[in-house]
Amino acid sequence: MMKRIVFILIICFWVGRVLAIDHRIPAVQDSVRLDTVKKSLQAQSLQHLLERDSLPLMTLPVDAQMKMSPVYLPDSLIRDTLRYEYTKIKDFAYKAKWTKELYKMVFVNPHRGYLNVMRTQNSEERFKAYSGKVIHDISIVVLPPYGTSVYDTTYFEEDMGWLKNLANKTHMKTAEKVIRRQLTIKPGMLLVPFELVQNEILLRRLDYIDDANMIVTEDPDNPAQVNVTLICKDQLSWGATVESNFLNSFDIGLENKNFMKLGHVLNYEFSYRGTKDKKWGNELEYKVNSLWGTHINIRGYYRNDYREKEVFVDVERQFLTNRMKWAGGMGVGRVFYSDDLPDRNVNRLEELFNYHYQDVWLGKSFLLPYRYSYNQNMFLTGRFFTTLFNNRPLVTDDTNHLYYNRRDYFAAFTYIKMKYYKANLIYDFGRTEDIPTGLMLSLTTGYEKSEFDNYGYIAGECHYSHFNKYDERYYALEAALGSYVNEDGFTRGTLKLGASHISNLCSWGSFKFRFYNDVHYVKGIRRYPGDFLYMEDRNIRGFSSDTLRGNQKLSSSLATTFFLPYIKKGFRVSISSFCDFGVIAADNKKLVHSKTYWGFGVGVNLRNDNVVIKNISFRFAVYPTIPEDGRSFQAILSSGNRGSFYDYHVTKPQVIQYE
């Protein structure tokens, strides 16, 4: 088995090496073109900005065999000036044919389109010099989605010809007022570094914003005040998703991320499952972010496919930053058939649920003192929801417990301390990634009142993550234990343990690559009959079975991603390989005595910010051991990203998920 793993890794190494076209990988810069922000910044402020807020340029060795440390060059203002002078020379030379040819003989255009590597930094450091000063003005610069960067306006990707023209004509630029409504900072407020960091993050999470960067400068007329310049890069307003196994299933989605230039999101998805009784499916979603600047989001959703048919509307205000004091929401829904419940996660039911529900929650945040470079908060949240069935099988005090009509009450007490680091080339190789590091401790209590039984609920949960800024490694641990309880003791309990690790960005010649490792264990405690765990895609990539089930499972994964060192016509390429392992067992059987299942695979990932489908991933996987309803080989085409960080986001309290 180990020989196979080594063979796969060697293949990935050599494929990437053949495709590499150069050993130079310039790092991202933080320069700001003068003509981009001169309307919003004074010349004196701009000079101060470039001195304090730029990211030094990290240049990697030209010769891969040269063992030398990275060199940090001065700010790219010099490059901007030289580029401007050479552009004037080029414009003059291109006026006549003979001077054009002479120019080509003398000057060589710099190579563009190499992989950008961001130097990792604490996200708050660049704002700490201005902490406590009054925000005088907030100006917004919106960049187009093609060939631009919020950190380096000299950044340029190869001209895409007619694709770029098409993007120009179809893209709807985000209005400044739409972006301003998303912000939690206003003129007249005191500047808090972590608040600015969280505003950058909430903008990056919007469907219609690709990246965001805030730059702070002192007001030249009043040193006690500062001006904030927000540079946002638009997402292409039209987007699409695709997923298929090339045999009997596919999903195709079309999305407008800036409907009517209002920042609203309209999404439609069409699906087909050839092996199911209901083969065709539809999904429609409409979202409004920060209605009238209140940070209240509205979402309407309709789905009708082989798995479920439902419609719901919810209104919610989230804890977007650690200084937001109140959050909450309410939702109502009608589910015609589904294997999902608001307070349960059950799969492979013989008779699907048919019900309607109401869900209300409210939360209060308490800001704690800043300590040891961490931002701290306490949260109190409460939730009430009802589940009432419209159609169900016969229920008694000892049968069909899942179909009881019930009312649930939950309350949670949560402590969080956290900070962020900025980096890239982790899960997504096209934009800034925010790495959360910190601790979350949560205690949840609840009460369920149903037709035949009443239950209490208690759960504890812990998440810890650490990013080492010196060796740039990421570690995370999680543990959760929760159970309902009545006069007969504990029932419907769940134990979850997990750990993950991401290596630093390694170099091998002109390659950049990372290793990803994780392990997860889940165990059910006195679950209902028929309430099982299944081995699924989240455990072994591409793996799915209705017959392989139990009450405890262990899964682990080792993956490698190579980021190829060039960009061609706007396309970035990475090659990944993985080895996934999983074992599942019943309550009365030990995991070590159960059959193990493996998955090995290779994937090619393409990203282009200038086209409608930004991410395309082709994955080929092999499964040496399969259940009776499994397949030995699988090819998957997908447009989604697999990984993400735990984001320490506090929302409505809920039971520990049994999955």
XYZ file of C-alpha atoms in Angstrom:
659
model
C 0.000 0.000 0.000
C 2.825 2.389 0.900
C 4.459 1.711 -2.479
C 1.286 2.879 -4.213
C 1.217 6.087 -2.201
C 4.880 6.826 -2.945
C 4.321 6.080 -6.639
C 1.393 8.518 -6.831
C 3.404 11.268 -5.136
C 6.369 10.733 -7.490
C 4.074 10.997 -10.517
C 2.657 14.289 -9.197
C 6.175 15.647 -8.584
C 7.359 14.919 -12.128
C 4.198 16.054 -13.901
C 4.465 19.401 -12.163
C 8.161 19.682 -12.958
C 7.587 19.108 -16.654
C 4.825 21.740 -16.726
C 6.857 24.368 -14.893
C 8.177 26.987 -17.305
C 10.361 29.104 -15.056
C 11.964 29.144 -11.629
C 10.967 32.703 -10.840
C 7.963 33.203 -8.591
C 7.616 36.876 -7.699
C 5.635 37.553 -4.555
C 2.605 39.753 -4.257
C 3.218 43.443 -3.722
C 1.194 45.962 -1.800
C 1.735 48.943 -4.055
C -1.090 51.236 -5.004
C -1.062 52.887 -8.393
C -1.122 56.641 -8.003
C -3.888 57.168 -10.547
C -6.127 54.633 -8.765
C -6.394 56.342 -5.407
C -5.290 59.909 -6.020
C -8.881 61.056 -5.842
C -9.219 59.727 -2.307
C -5.733 60.311 -0.866
C -3.589 63.388 -0.529
C -0.091 63.131 -1.965
C 1.412 63.528 1.482
C -0.806 60.745 2.830
C 0.105 58.478 -0.053
C 3.799 58.759 0.724
C 3.067 57.907 4.345
C 0.877 55.009 3.214
C 3.598 53.457 1.108
C 6.094 53.733 3.948
C 3.882 52.018 6.529
C 1.462 49.680 4.811
C 3.253 48.000 1.954
C 4.165 44.333 1.993
C 7.839 43.830 1.080
C 8.455 41.984 -2.133
C 9.662 38.435 -1.574
C 11.784 37.271 -4.512
C 12.589 33.613 -4.855
C 15.885 32.346 -6.347
C 16.246 32.458 -10.121
C 18.201 29.233 -10.144
C 16.388 26.470 -8.304
C 19.716 24.951 -7.252
C 20.936 28.107 -5.561
C 20.530 27.873 -1.794
C 19.809 31.422 -0.789
C 17.390 33.110 1.568
C 14.471 35.200 0.283
C 15.350 38.822 -0.461
C 12.929 41.550 0.571
C 13.025 44.415 -1.899
C 11.963 48.017 -1.249
C 8.443 49.195 -1.898
C 7.226 48.934 -5.457
C 6.738 52.687 -5.848
C 10.012 52.612 -7.787
C 8.587 49.934 -10.066
C 5.461 52.042 -10.618
C 7.599 55.034 -11.621
C 9.795 53.018 -13.991
C 6.760 51.340 -15.516
C 5.242 54.769 -16.150
C 8.431 56.049 -17.835
C 8.812 52.918 -20.005
C 5.159 53.141 -20.976
C 5.705 56.688 -22.266
C 8.702 55.488 -24.301
C 6.695 52.583 -25.699
C 3.738 54.806 -26.632
C 6.054 57.170 -28.507
C 7.920 54.328 -30.243
C 4.738 52.616 -31.456
C 3.676 55.679 -33.449
C 5.908 54.620 -36.364
C 6.769 51.188 -37.717
C 10.558 51.620 -37.703
C 10.638 53.033 -34.137
C 8.348 50.175 -33.051
C 10.848 47.613 -34.376
C 13.718 49.530 -32.767
C 11.869 49.469 -29.437
C 11.454 45.687 -29.667
C 15.207 45.323 -30.276
C 16.157 47.429 -27.240
C 13.472 46.766 -24.644
C 12.181 43.446 -23.308
C 8.745 43.323 -21.737
C 8.870 41.885 -18.221
C 7.398 38.443 -17.787
C 4.075 38.541 -16.035
C 1.880 35.751 -14.924
C 3.860 33.920 -12.313
C 2.510 32.577 -9.074
C 2.049 35.202 -6.358
C 3.188 34.225 -2.864
C 1.950 36.427 -0.038
C 4.235 36.943 2.931
C 2.231 35.797 5.958
C 1.496 38.456 8.568
C -0.721 39.117 11.566
C -3.753 40.833 10.078
C -3.916 43.520 12.795
C -0.279 44.652 12.803
C -0.624 47.148 9.935
C -3.450 48.984 11.748
C -2.079 49.095 15.302
C -0.216 52.388 14.790
C -3.590 54.099 14.264
C -5.493 52.411 17.094
C -7.786 54.782 18.998
C -7.726 57.537 16.378
C -10.953 58.938 14.934
C -11.996 57.792 11.460
C -12.460 60.985 9.452
C -13.373 59.580 6.048
C -13.917 56.240 4.315
C -13.346 56.153 0.556
C -14.045 53.129 -1.624
C -12.291 52.020 -4.811
C -13.915 49.200 -6.790
C -11.599 47.303 -9.165
C -12.856 45.231 -12.103
C -12.754 41.445 -11.694
C -10.227 40.762 -14.468
C -6.478 41.275 -14.263
C -6.406 43.324 -11.051
C -5.247 42.929 -7.466
C -6.191 44.823 -4.303
C -2.549 44.642 -3.174
C -0.749 45.543 -6.388
C -2.403 47.602 -9.077
C 0.605 46.977 -11.332
C -0.405 43.303 -11.317
C -1.546 42.190 -14.736
C -2.641 38.898 -16.252
C -2.324 38.114 -19.917
C -4.929 39.683 -22.152
C -7.732 37.194 -22.711
C -8.913 38.768 -25.949
C -12.599 38.256 -26.633
C -13.122 36.728 -23.180
C -12.047 39.970 -21.557
C -14.316 41.982 -23.843
C -17.208 39.671 -23.020
C -16.524 40.065 -19.314
C -16.426 43.855 -19.719
C -19.832 43.867 -21.357
C -21.615 41.419 -19.045
C -20.183 42.434 -15.656
C -22.268 44.741 -13.473
C -19.966 46.845 -11.296
C -20.824 46.882 -7.609
C -22.016 50.300 -6.479
C -20.026 51.987 -3.705
C -23.190 52.492 -1.656
C -23.822 48.734 -1.713
C -20.353 48.074 -0.265
C -20.707 50.885 2.270
C -23.899 49.273 3.610
C -21.931 46.124 4.505
C -19.393 47.935 6.695
C -19.647 48.098 10.473
C -17.263 51.076 10.639
C -18.453 54.653 10.098
C -16.800 58.107 10.053
C -16.568 59.463 13.586
C -15.868 56.063 15.174
C -12.602 55.216 16.896
C -10.360 52.942 14.864
C -10.070 49.425 16.292
C -7.558 47.231 14.371
C -9.488 43.964 14.778
C -12.698 45.658 13.624
C -11.000 46.611 10.338
C -9.688 43.065 9.916
C -13.157 41.601 10.411
C -14.637 44.095 7.944
C -12.157 42.908 5.319
C -13.176 39.327 6.046
C -16.926 39.957 5.878
C -16.416 41.671 2.502
C -14.432 38.699 1.158
C -17.278 36.414 2.184
C -19.795 38.320 0.075
C -20.753 36.573 -3.148
C -19.982 39.606 -5.314
C -16.604 40.611 -3.767
C -13.489 38.616 -4.648
C -10.990 40.368 -2.382
C -10.699 43.435 -0.157
C -7.891 45.470 1.364
C -8.070 48.431 3.753
C -5.390 51.119 3.856
C -5.204 53.648 6.699
C -3.459 57.045 6.513
C -3.271 59.950 8.915
C -5.284 63.027 8.070
C -2.692 65.659 7.034
C -4.735 68.407 8.707
C -5.344 66.570 11.983
C -2.943 63.853 13.257
C -5.648 62.628 15.671
C -7.790 61.557 12.718
C -7.275 58.986 9.977
C -8.650 58.308 6.519
C -9.540 54.780 5.444
C -9.312 53.674 1.823
C -11.107 50.449 1.004
C -10.005 48.724 -2.209
C -12.397 45.988 -3.364
C -12.052 43.642 -6.290
C -15.363 42.679 -7.846
C -16.416 39.141 -8.559
C -17.671 38.606 -12.083
C -21.388 39.270 -11.604
C -22.357 36.092 -13.450
C -21.177 32.758 -12.108
C -21.717 29.089 -12.814
C -21.090 25.751 -11.129
C -20.848 22.261 -12.543
C -20.452 18.791 -11.054
C -20.682 15.377 -12.698
C -19.499 11.793 -12.344
C -19.654 11.347 -16.169
C -22.061 8.409 -15.761
C -25.487 9.078 -14.327
C -25.500 12.351 -12.399
C -24.745 16.029 -12.889
C -25.460 19.437 -11.350
C -25.400 22.699 -13.304
C -25.849 26.037 -11.564
C -26.157 29.622 -12.781
C -25.776 32.566 -10.428
C -26.139 36.337 -10.626
C -24.100 37.707 -7.730
C -25.092 41.356 -8.177
C -28.722 41.268 -9.273
C -29.888 44.671 -10.569
C -26.619 46.149 -9.167
C -28.141 45.904 -5.676
C -25.759 43.307 -4.271
C -28.571 40.746 -4.199
C -27.783 37.147 -5.157
C -29.983 35.016 -7.410
C -28.972 31.380 -7.796
C -30.541 28.546 -9.808
C -29.337 24.932 -9.971
C -30.499 22.098 -12.200
C -29.661 18.479 -11.345
C -30.051 14.933 -12.673
C -29.716 11.572 -10.872
C -30.129 8.637 -13.233
C -30.265 5.998 -10.487
C -33.045 7.639 -8.453
C -36.829 7.410 -8.855
C -37.036 11.200 -9.108
C -34.356 11.932 -11.671
C -34.646 15.704 -12.237
C -34.234 18.422 -9.646
C -34.379 22.200 -9.275
C -33.037 24.597 -6.687
C -33.708 28.357 -6.460
C -32.257 30.812 -3.947
C -32.506 34.578 -3.455
C -30.372 36.447 -0.897
C -30.294 40.058 0.292
C -27.279 41.096 2.391
C -27.465 43.932 4.954
C -30.915 45.276 4.147
C -30.758 49.117 4.231
C -27.416 48.932 6.049
C -28.874 47.151 9.104
C -26.748 43.988 8.598
C -29.993 42.018 8.450
C -29.883 39.314 5.773
C -32.943 37.856 4.066
C -32.902 34.505 2.306
C -35.580 32.693 0.339
C -35.020 29.111 -0.777
C -36.829 26.456 -2.819
C -35.619 22.931 -3.587
C -37.279 20.012 -5.338
C -35.160 16.953 -6.161
C -34.761 13.268 -5.310
C -33.588 14.028 -1.771
C -35.996 16.694 -0.560
C -38.712 19.159 -1.456
C -38.890 22.248 0.705
C -39.431 25.999 0.764
C -38.365 28.408 3.506
C -37.666 32.055 4.316
C -35.351 33.289 7.044
C -34.271 36.688 8.336
C -31.024 36.870 10.290
C -28.522 39.303 11.773
C -25.205 37.626 12.512
C -22.312 38.439 14.830
C -20.213 39.880 11.995
C -17.563 41.392 14.285
C -16.635 40.979 17.919
C -18.078 44.440 18.686
C -21.585 43.672 17.498
C -23.673 43.374 20.667
C -26.833 41.738 19.333
C -27.645 39.073 16.775
C -30.618 36.868 16.047
C -32.986 35.568 13.450
C -36.219 33.844 12.627
C -37.267 31.396 9.941
C -40.296 29.460 8.772
C -40.319 26.504 6.413
C -42.463 23.822 4.828
C -40.792 20.486 4.094
C -42.795 18.115 1.889
C -40.249 15.305 2.034
C -36.707 15.130 3.397
C -34.356 13.057 5.553
C -33.324 16.214 7.421
C -34.753 17.778 10.582
C -33.889 21.039 12.402
C -32.760 19.078 15.486
C -31.684 15.758 13.927
C -29.445 14.599 11.123
C -30.754 11.234 9.932
C -29.984 9.497 6.638
C -31.429 6.688 4.504
C -34.968 6.719 5.928
C -37.629 4.371 4.593
C -40.306 7.053 5.040
C -39.144 10.645 4.612
C -40.190 13.461 6.925
C -43.148 15.701 6.003
C -43.441 18.668 8.367
C -43.371 22.418 8.908
C -41.307 24.384 11.414
C -40.707 27.758 13.033
C -37.285 28.772 14.322
C -36.320 31.841 16.412
C -33.004 32.698 18.075
C -31.389 35.650 19.859
C -27.844 36.313 21.061
C -25.912 38.873 23.125
C -22.159 39.461 22.936
C -19.962 40.754 25.753
C -16.589 42.251 24.812
C -13.709 41.210 27.067
C -10.317 42.938 27.433
C -7.676 42.408 24.768
C -5.113 39.987 26.190
C -1.925 38.335 24.901
C -2.654 39.580 21.342
C -6.049 37.819 21.352
C -9.500 39.385 21.049
C -11.932 37.909 23.582
C -15.727 37.665 23.770
C -18.455 35.971 25.772
C -21.728 35.062 24.043
C -25.134 34.147 25.434
C -27.537 32.698 22.864
C -31.000 31.192 23.059
C -33.217 29.371 20.579
C -36.790 28.134 20.310
C -38.211 26.052 17.477
C -41.131 23.778 16.779
C -41.377 20.726 14.532
C -44.924 19.693 13.579
C -45.522 16.810 11.163
C -48.106 17.041 8.401
C -47.887 13.373 7.465
C -46.210 10.551 9.383
C -46.435 6.863 10.259
C -48.174 5.642 13.386
C -46.414 6.908 16.527
C -46.599 5.478 20.040
C -44.606 5.941 23.206
C -42.067 3.334 22.046
C -42.114 3.520 18.221
C -41.193 6.080 15.555
C -39.624 8.530 18.006
C -38.236 10.664 15.177
C -41.768 11.563 14.063
C -42.925 13.052 17.378
C -44.314 16.583 17.277
C -42.119 18.620 19.600
C -40.964 21.972 20.915
C -37.283 22.566 21.629
C -35.570 25.172 23.801
C -31.798 25.707 23.772
C -29.376 28.066 25.491
C -25.617 28.293 25.008
C -22.765 30.001 26.803
C -19.700 30.483 24.561
C -16.221 31.892 25.136
C -14.008 32.805 22.175
C -10.530 34.238 21.855
C -9.047 34.668 18.398
C -6.944 36.556 15.892
C -6.272 36.274 12.159
C -3.279 35.867 9.888
C -3.244 36.678 6.184
C -1.778 34.240 3.664
C -2.557 32.509 0.380
C -1.949 29.221 -1.429
C -3.689 27.126 1.221
C -7.181 26.047 0.165
C -7.654 28.649 -2.558
C -4.864 29.795 -4.869
C -6.582 32.855 -6.289
C -7.231 35.202 -3.368
C -6.317 36.261 0.174
C -7.089 33.678 2.843
C -7.745 34.547 6.479
C -6.313 32.005 8.918
C -8.140 32.012 12.268
C -6.221 31.021 15.356
C -7.721 30.819 18.811
C -9.972 28.923 21.194
C -13.714 28.306 21.454
C -15.380 26.767 24.516
C -19.126 26.243 24.502
C -21.680 24.789 26.917
C -25.168 24.088 25.554
C -28.255 23.119 27.537
C -31.745 22.424 26.292
C -35.163 20.970 26.860
C -37.374 19.023 24.452
C -41.112 18.677 25.045
C -42.705 16.079 22.761
C -45.983 14.159 22.583
C -44.861 11.205 24.701
C -41.507 12.060 26.289
C -39.678 15.065 27.656
C -35.887 15.281 27.510
C -33.164 17.512 28.778
C -30.042 18.153 26.701
C -26.478 18.993 27.651
C -23.361 19.340 25.499
C -19.833 20.662 25.657
C -17.707 21.653 22.681
C -14.127 22.819 22.208
C -12.250 24.029 19.125
C -8.606 25.070 19.169
C -6.402 26.178 16.290
C -2.902 27.558 16.161
C -0.920 29.086 13.323
C 2.808 29.287 13.900
C 3.915 32.489 12.208
C 7.555 31.378 12.223
C 7.316 28.031 10.440
C 3.845 28.808 8.960
C 2.248 25.549 10.041
C -1.395 25.240 11.049
C -2.759 22.900 13.736
C -6.346 22.370 14.872
C -8.065 20.198 17.469
C -11.749 19.656 18.189
C -13.780 17.725 20.738
C -17.529 17.596 21.379
C -19.798 15.517 23.589
C -23.541 15.912 23.851
C -26.578 13.867 24.806
C -30.258 14.019 25.609
C -31.189 12.811 29.081
C -34.372 11.662 30.852
C -35.269 9.464 33.822
C -33.736 6.448 32.047
C -30.361 8.153 31.653
C -28.451 9.415 28.645
C -29.765 8.749 25.136
C -29.146 9.925 21.568
C -25.619 10.995 22.474
C -22.721 11.940 20.195
C -18.972 11.963 20.793
C -16.709 13.665 18.236
C -12.921 14.026 18.201
C -10.768 15.490 15.463
C -7.375 16.904 14.567
C -5.907 18.481 11.450
C -2.586 19.846 10.254
C -1.471 21.944 7.283
C 2.221 22.158 6.492
C 4.130 25.278 5.606
C 4.415 26.256 1.936
C 7.290 24.056 0.818
C 9.585 24.576 -2.159
C 11.030 21.983 -4.496
C 12.707 23.614 -7.440
C 10.124 25.920 -8.952
C 7.222 24.162 -7.211
C 5.219 25.298 -4.226
C 3.308 22.624 -2.335
C 1.602 21.834 0.968
C 0.620 18.703 2.882
C -2.811 18.359 4.502
C -3.535 15.792 7.239
C -6.637 15.164 9.312
C -8.240 12.475 11.447
C -11.823 12.311 12.779
C -13.694 9.966 15.086
C -17.474 9.887 15.711
C -19.403 7.606 18.065
C -23.130 7.369 18.754
C -24.289 6.763 22.326
C -27.574 4.862 22.786
C -28.993 6.053 19.483
C -32.463 5.163 18.204
C -32.816 1.940 16.147
C -32.202 2.773 12.510
C -30.163 5.885 13.377
C -26.791 5.050 11.786
C -23.568 6.641 10.639
C -22.529 6.165 7.000
C -19.200 6.382 5.200
C -19.554 9.423 2.933
C -17.664 11.859 0.736
C -16.518 13.923 3.715
C -14.644 10.835 4.988
C -13.359 9.247 1.759
C -13.498 11.500 -1.289
C -16.093 10.338 -3.806
C -17.148 7.408 -1.622
C -20.833 6.733 -0.932
C -22.732 3.658 0.219
C -26.211 2.932 1.581
C -25.202 -0.469 2.965
C -22.006 0.429 4.835
C -23.221 1.728 8.204
C -22.605 1.572 11.947
C -22.586 3.579 15.174
C -18.942 4.622 15.234
C -16.442 5.509 12.545
C -12.856 6.615 12.157
C -11.540 8.414 9.082
C -8.217 9.943 8.135
C -6.753 11.734 5.140
C -3.352 12.650 3.729
C -3.277 15.022 0.760
C -0.724 17.058 -1.166
C -1.335 20.048 -3.418
C 1.249 21.378 -5.891
C 0.779 24.964 -7.074
C 2.308 25.200 -10.535
C 4.480 28.311 -10.913
C 2.855 30.102 -13.819
C -0.349 31.696 -15.030
C -1.435 31.316 -18.651
C -4.276 33.387 -20.065
C -5.442 33.982 -16.506
C -5.515 30.263 -15.633
C -3.787 29.055 -12.473
C -3.146 25.336 -12.114
C -2.610 23.050 -9.151
C -2.242 19.277 -8.988
C -3.324 17.346 -5.918
C -3.059 13.776 -4.724
C -4.777 12.148 -1.775
C -4.999 8.981 0.272
C -8.162 8.605 2.404
C -8.885 5.900 4.952
C -12.081 4.950 6.793
C -13.466 2.248 9.050
C -16.967 1.912 10.477
C -18.397 -0.457 13.085
C -21.522 -1.200 15.089
C -21.779 -0.538 18.832
C -20.974 -4.110 19.768
C -17.931 -4.368 17.510
C -14.463 -2.858 17.785
C -13.066 -0.701 14.992
C -9.841 -2.723 14.879
C -11.873 -5.810 13.970
C -13.819 -4.055 11.197
C -13.066 -3.889 7.512
C -11.098 -0.868 6.305
C -11.821 1.138 3.172
C -9.384 3.248 1.166
C -9.475 5.834 -1.544
C -6.517 7.000 -3.675
C -6.718 9.740 -6.230
C -5.205 12.539 -8.273
C -6.856 15.820 -9.180
C -6.157 18.728 -11.516
C -7.524 22.081 -10.390
C -7.937 25.134 -12.624
C -8.829 28.640 -11.482
C -9.508 31.748 -13.542
C -11.056 34.840 -11.984
C -11.987 36.192 -15.423
C -14.490 33.535 -16.473
C -17.939 32.529 -15.282
C -16.856 29.175 -13.803
C -13.910 30.279 -11.664
C -12.910 26.865 -10.329
C -12.791 23.598 -12.232
C -11.498 20.413 -10.634
C -11.136 17.023 -12.307
C -10.546 14.174 -9.877
C -9.842 10.504 -10.580
C -10.082 8.087 -7.650
C -9.491 4.375 -7.078
C -11.065 2.330 -4.265
C -9.300 -1.037 -3.690
C -12.007 -2.280 -1.295
C -15.671 -1.489 -1.888
C -19.047 -2.444 -0.371
C -21.661 -4.274 -2.433
C -23.144 -1.020 -3.785
C -19.803 0.736 -4.405
C -17.606 1.409 -7.455
C -13.886 0.707 -7.813
C -13.149 3.725 -10.014
C -14.624 7.177 -10.127
C -14.069 10.343 -12.143
C -15.577 13.596 -10.855
C -15.816 17.037 -12.443
C -16.530 19.759 -9.896
C -16.384 23.549 -9.541
C -16.206 23.730 -5.744
C -13.408 23.915 -3.181
C -13.178 21.148 -0.578
C -11.384 22.616 2.420
C -11.996 25.492 4.808
C -10.973 26.699 8.255
C -13.126 26.593 11.360
C -14.124 30.273 11.593
C -15.214 30.669 15.259
C -18.550 32.062 14.136
C -21.219 32.091 16.860
C -24.774 31.448 15.712
C -27.919 29.764 17.054
C -27.314 26.901 19.528
C -27.895 23.372 18.284
C -27.221 19.735 19.142
C -23.901 18.075 18.284
C -24.306 16.750 14.753
C -24.248 12.972 14.403
C -22.473 12.607 11.069
